[in-house]
PDB file of C-alpha atoms in Angstrom:
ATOM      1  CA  UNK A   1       7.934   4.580 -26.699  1.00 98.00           C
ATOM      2  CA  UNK A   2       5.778   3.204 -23.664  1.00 98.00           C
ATOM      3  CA  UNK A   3       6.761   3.817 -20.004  1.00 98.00           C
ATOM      4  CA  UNK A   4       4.783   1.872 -17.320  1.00 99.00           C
ATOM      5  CA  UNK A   5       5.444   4.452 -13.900  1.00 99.00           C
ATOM      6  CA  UNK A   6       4.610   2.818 -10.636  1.00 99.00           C
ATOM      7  CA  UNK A   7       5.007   5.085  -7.763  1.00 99.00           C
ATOM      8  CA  UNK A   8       7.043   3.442  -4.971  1.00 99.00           C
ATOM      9  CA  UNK A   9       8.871   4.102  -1.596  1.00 98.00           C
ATOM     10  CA  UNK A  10      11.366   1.821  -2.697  1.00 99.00           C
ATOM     11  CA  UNK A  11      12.851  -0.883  -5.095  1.00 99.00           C
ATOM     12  CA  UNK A  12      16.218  -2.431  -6.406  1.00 99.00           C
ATOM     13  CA  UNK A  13      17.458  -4.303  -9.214  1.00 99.00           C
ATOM     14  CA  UNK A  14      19.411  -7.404  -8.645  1.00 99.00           C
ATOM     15  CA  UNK A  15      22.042  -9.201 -11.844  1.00 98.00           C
ATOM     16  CA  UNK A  16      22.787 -12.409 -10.774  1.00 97.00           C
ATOM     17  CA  UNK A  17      22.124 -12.067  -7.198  1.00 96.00           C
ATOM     18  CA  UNK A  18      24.289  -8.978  -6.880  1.00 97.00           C
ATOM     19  CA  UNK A  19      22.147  -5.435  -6.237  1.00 98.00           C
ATOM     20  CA  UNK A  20      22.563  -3.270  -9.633  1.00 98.00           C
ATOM     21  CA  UNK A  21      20.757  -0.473  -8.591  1.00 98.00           C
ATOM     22  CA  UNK A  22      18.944   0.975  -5.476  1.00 99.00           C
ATOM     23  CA  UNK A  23      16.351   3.815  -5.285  1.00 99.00           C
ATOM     24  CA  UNK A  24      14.513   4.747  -2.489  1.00 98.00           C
ATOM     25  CA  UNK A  25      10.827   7.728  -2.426  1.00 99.00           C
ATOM     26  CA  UNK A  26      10.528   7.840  -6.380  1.00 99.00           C
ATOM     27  CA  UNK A  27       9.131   5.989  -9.435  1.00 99.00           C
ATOM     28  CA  UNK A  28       9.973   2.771 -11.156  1.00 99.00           C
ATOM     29  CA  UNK A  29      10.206   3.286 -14.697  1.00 99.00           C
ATOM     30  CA  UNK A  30       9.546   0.484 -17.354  1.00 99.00           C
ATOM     31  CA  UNK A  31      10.841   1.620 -20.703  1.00 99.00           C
ATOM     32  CA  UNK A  32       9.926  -0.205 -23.697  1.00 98.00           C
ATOM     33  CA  UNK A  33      11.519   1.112 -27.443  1.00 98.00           C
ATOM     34  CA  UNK A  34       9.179   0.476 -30.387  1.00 97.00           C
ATOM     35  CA  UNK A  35      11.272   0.139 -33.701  1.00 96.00           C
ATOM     36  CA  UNK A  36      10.039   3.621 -35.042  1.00 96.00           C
ATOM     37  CA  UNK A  37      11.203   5.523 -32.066  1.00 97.00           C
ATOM     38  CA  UNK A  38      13.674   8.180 -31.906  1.00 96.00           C
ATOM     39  CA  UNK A  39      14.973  10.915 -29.450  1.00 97.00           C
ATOM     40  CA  UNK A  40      12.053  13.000 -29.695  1.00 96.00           C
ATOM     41  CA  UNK A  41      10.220  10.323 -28.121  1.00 97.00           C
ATOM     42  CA  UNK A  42      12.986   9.988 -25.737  1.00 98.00           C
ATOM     43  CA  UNK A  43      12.860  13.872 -24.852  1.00 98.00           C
ATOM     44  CA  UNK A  44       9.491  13.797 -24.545  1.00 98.00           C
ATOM     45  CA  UNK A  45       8.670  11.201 -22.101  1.00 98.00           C
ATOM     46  CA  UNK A  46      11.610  12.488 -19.846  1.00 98.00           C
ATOM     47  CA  UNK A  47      10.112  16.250 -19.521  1.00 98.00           C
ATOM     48  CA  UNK A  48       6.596  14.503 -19.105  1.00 98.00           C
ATOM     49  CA  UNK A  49       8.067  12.094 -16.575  1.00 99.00           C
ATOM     50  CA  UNK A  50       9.920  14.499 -14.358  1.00 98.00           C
ATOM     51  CA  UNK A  51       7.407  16.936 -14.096  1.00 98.00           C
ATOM     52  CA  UNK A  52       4.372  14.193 -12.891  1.00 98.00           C
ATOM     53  CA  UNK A  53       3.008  14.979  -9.704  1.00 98.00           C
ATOM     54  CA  UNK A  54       1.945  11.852  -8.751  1.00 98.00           C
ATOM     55  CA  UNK A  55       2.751  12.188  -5.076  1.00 98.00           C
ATOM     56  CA  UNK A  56       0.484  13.503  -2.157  1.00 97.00           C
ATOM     57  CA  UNK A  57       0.201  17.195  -0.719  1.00 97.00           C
ATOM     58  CA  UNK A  58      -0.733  18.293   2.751  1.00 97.00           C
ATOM     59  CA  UNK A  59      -4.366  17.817   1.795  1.00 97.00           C
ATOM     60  CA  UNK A  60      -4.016  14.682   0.381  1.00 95.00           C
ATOM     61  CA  UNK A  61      -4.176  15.587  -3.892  1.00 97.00           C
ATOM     62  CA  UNK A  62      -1.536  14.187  -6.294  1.00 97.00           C
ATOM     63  CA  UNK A  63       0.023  17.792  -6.187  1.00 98.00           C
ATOM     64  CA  UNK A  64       3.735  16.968  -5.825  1.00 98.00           C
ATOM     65  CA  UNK A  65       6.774  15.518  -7.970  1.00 98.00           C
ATOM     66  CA  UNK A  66       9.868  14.247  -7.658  1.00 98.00           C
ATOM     67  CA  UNK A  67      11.676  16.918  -6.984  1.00 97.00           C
ATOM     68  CA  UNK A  68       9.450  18.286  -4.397  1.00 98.00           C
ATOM     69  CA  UNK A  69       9.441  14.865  -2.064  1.00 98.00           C
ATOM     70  CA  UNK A  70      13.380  13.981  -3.091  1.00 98.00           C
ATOM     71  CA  UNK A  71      12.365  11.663  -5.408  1.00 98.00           C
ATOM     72  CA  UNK A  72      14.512   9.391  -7.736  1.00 99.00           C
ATOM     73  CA  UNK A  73      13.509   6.891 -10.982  1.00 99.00           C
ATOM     74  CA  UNK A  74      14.877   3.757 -11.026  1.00 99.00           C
ATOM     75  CA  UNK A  75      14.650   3.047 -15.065  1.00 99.00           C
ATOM     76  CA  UNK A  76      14.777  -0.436 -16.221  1.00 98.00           C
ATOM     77  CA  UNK A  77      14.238  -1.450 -20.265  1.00 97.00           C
ATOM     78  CA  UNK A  78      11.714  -3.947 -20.948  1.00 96.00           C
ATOM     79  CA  UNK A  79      10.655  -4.782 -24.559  1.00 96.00           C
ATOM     80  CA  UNK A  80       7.721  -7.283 -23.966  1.00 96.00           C
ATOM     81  CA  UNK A  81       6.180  -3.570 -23.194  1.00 97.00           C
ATOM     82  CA  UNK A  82       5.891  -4.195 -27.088  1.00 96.00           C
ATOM     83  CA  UNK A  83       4.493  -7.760 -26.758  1.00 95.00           C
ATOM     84  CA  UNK A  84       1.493  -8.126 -28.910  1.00 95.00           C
ATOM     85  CA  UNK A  85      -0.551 -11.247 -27.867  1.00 95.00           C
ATOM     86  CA  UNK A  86      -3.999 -10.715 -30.136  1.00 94.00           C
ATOM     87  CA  UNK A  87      -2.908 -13.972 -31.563  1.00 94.00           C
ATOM     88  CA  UNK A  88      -1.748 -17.269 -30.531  1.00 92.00           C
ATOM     89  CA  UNK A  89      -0.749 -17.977 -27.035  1.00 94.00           C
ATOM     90  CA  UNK A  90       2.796 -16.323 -27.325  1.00 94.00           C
ATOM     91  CA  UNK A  91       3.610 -13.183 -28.083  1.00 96.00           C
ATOM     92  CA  UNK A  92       4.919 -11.322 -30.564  1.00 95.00           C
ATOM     93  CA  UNK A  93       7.699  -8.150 -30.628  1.00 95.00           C
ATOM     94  CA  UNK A  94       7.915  -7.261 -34.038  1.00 94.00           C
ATOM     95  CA  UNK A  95       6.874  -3.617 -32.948  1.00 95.00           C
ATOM     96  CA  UNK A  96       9.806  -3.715 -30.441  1.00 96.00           C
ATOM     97  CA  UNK A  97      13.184  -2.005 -31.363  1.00 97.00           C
ATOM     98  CA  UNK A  98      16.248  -3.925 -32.305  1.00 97.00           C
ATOM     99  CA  UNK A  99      18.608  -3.981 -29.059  1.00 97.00           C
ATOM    100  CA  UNK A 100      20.956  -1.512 -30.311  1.00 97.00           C
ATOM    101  CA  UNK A 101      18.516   0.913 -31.206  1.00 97.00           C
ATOM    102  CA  UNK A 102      16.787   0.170 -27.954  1.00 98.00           C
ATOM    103  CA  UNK A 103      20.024   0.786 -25.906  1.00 98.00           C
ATOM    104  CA  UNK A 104      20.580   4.020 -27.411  1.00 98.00           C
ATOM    105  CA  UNK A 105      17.135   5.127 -26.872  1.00 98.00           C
ATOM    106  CA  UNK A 106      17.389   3.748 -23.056  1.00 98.00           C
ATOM    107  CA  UNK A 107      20.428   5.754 -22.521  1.00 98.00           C
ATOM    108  CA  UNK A 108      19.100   9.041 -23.773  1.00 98.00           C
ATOM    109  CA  UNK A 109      16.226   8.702 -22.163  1.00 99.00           C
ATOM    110  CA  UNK A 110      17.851   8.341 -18.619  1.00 99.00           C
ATOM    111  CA  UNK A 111      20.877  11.301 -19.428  1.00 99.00           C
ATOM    112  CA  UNK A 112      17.296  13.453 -20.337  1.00 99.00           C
ATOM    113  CA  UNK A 113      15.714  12.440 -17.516  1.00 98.00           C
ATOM    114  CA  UNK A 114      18.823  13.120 -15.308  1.00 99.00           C
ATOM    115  CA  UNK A 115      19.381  16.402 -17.454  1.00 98.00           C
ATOM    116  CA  UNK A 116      15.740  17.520 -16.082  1.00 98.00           C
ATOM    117  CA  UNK A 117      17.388  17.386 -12.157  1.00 98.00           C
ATOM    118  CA  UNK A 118      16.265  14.139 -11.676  1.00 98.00           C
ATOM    119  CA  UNK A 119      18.641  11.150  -9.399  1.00 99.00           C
ATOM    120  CA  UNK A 120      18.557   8.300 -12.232  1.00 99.00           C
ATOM    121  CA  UNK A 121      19.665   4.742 -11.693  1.00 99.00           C
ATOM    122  CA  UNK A 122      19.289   2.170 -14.100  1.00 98.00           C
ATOM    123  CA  UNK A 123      19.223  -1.676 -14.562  1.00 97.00           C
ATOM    124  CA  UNK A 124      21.209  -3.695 -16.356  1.00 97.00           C
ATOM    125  CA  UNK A 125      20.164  -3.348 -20.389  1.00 96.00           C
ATOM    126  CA  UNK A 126      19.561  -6.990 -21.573  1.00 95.00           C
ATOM    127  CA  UNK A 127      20.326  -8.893 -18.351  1.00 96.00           C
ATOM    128  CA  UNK A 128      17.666 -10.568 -16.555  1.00 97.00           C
ATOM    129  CA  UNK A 129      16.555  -8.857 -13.517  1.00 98.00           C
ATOM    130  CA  UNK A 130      15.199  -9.275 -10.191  1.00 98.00           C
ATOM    131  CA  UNK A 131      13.037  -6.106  -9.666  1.00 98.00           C
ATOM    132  CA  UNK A 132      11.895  -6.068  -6.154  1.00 98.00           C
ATOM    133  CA  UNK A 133       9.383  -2.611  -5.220  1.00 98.00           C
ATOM    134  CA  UNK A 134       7.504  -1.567  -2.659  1.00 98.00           C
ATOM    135  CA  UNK A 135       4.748   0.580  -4.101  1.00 97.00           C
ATOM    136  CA  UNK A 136       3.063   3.044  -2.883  1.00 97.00           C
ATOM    137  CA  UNK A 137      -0.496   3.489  -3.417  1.00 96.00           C
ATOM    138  CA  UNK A 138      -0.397   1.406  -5.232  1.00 97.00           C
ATOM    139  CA  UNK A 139      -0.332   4.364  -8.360  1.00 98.00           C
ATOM    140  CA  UNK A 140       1.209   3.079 -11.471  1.00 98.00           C
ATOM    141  CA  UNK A 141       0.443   5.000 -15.119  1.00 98.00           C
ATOM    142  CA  UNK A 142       0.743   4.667 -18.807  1.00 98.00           C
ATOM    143  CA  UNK A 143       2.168   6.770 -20.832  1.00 98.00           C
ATOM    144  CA  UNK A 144       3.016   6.216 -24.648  1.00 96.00           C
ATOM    145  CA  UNK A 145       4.349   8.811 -27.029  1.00 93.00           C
ATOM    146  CA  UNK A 146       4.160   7.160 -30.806  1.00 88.00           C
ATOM    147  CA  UNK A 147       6.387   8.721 -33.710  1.00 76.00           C
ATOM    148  CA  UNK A 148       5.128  11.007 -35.795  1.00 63.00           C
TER     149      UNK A 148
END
C-alpha cells in the first residue's frame, strides 16, 4: 500500500462539478492498493499516518500532528500510485489491486484512520476527480508498507 501525504491548509474534491469533500489545516492523502495488500497494511499506514508530525512548533521543527493543530485528511484512492512505466511509454497497473479489493482496503483504511481520532473525508472511489489543494510548505512524503 503507498500513500503520497502532502501537507496542506486546504483542498476539496469536486464529482462532476459538484464539491464531494472539503478539508481545511490537514493532509491530503493519496492511497494506492497493490493487489497483495490486506488490512494489516491498512492498519498500519493509518497509526503511522495519524501520528506524523509534519506540522511546525513554536520554534519552527516538524514537532506537531494533526491532532495538535486540528488537523483533518482528506483521503482520495488513486491506483496509477501502482503505475509502472520502466517500459514503453504507457504504463502499466498489474501491481494495482482489483477495484473491489481496492475499495475495501480504501474504506478500512479511512474507518482506521478515523478510529485513531482523526476528521476523515473522502473522495469519490472510482469517479474522476477534481482535486484542488493549497499546500503548505510545500511538504509532501512517501510512505509504502509492502505485504509480508
Amino acid at each position: 500500500m503507498r500513500a503520497l501525504i502532502q501537507r496542506v491548509s486546504r483542498a476539496s474534491v469536486h464529482v462532476d462539478g459538484e464539491e464531494a469533500a472539503r478539508i481545511g489545516q490537514g493532509f491530503v492523502v493519496l492511497l494506492g492498493v497493490a493487489d497483495d495488500d490486506g488490512a494489516a497494511e491498512a492498519a498500519w499506514l493509518a497509526r503511522k499516518i495519524a501520528g506524523l508530525r509534519l506540522f511546525e512548533d513554536d520554534a519552527g521543527k516538524m514537532n506537531l500532528g494533526l491532532a495538535d493543530v486540528g488537523g483533518q485528511v482528506l483521503a482520495v484512492s488513486q491506483f496509477t500510485l501502482y503505475g509502472d512505466a520502466r517500459k514503453g511509454r504507457r504504463p502499466s497497473f498489474t501491481r494495482a489491486a482489483a477495484p473491489a479489493q481496492a475499495q475495501e482496503l480504501y474504506e478500512k483504511f479511512c474507518s482506521l484512520l478515523a478510529a485513531e481520532g482523526v476528521p476523515v473525508e473522502k473522495g469519490v472511489f472510482q469517479a474522476h476527480m477534481e482535486v484542488s489543494m493549497v499546500n503548505d510548505g510545500p511538504v509532501t512524503l512517501w510512505l509504502e508498507k509492502d505485504s509480508g
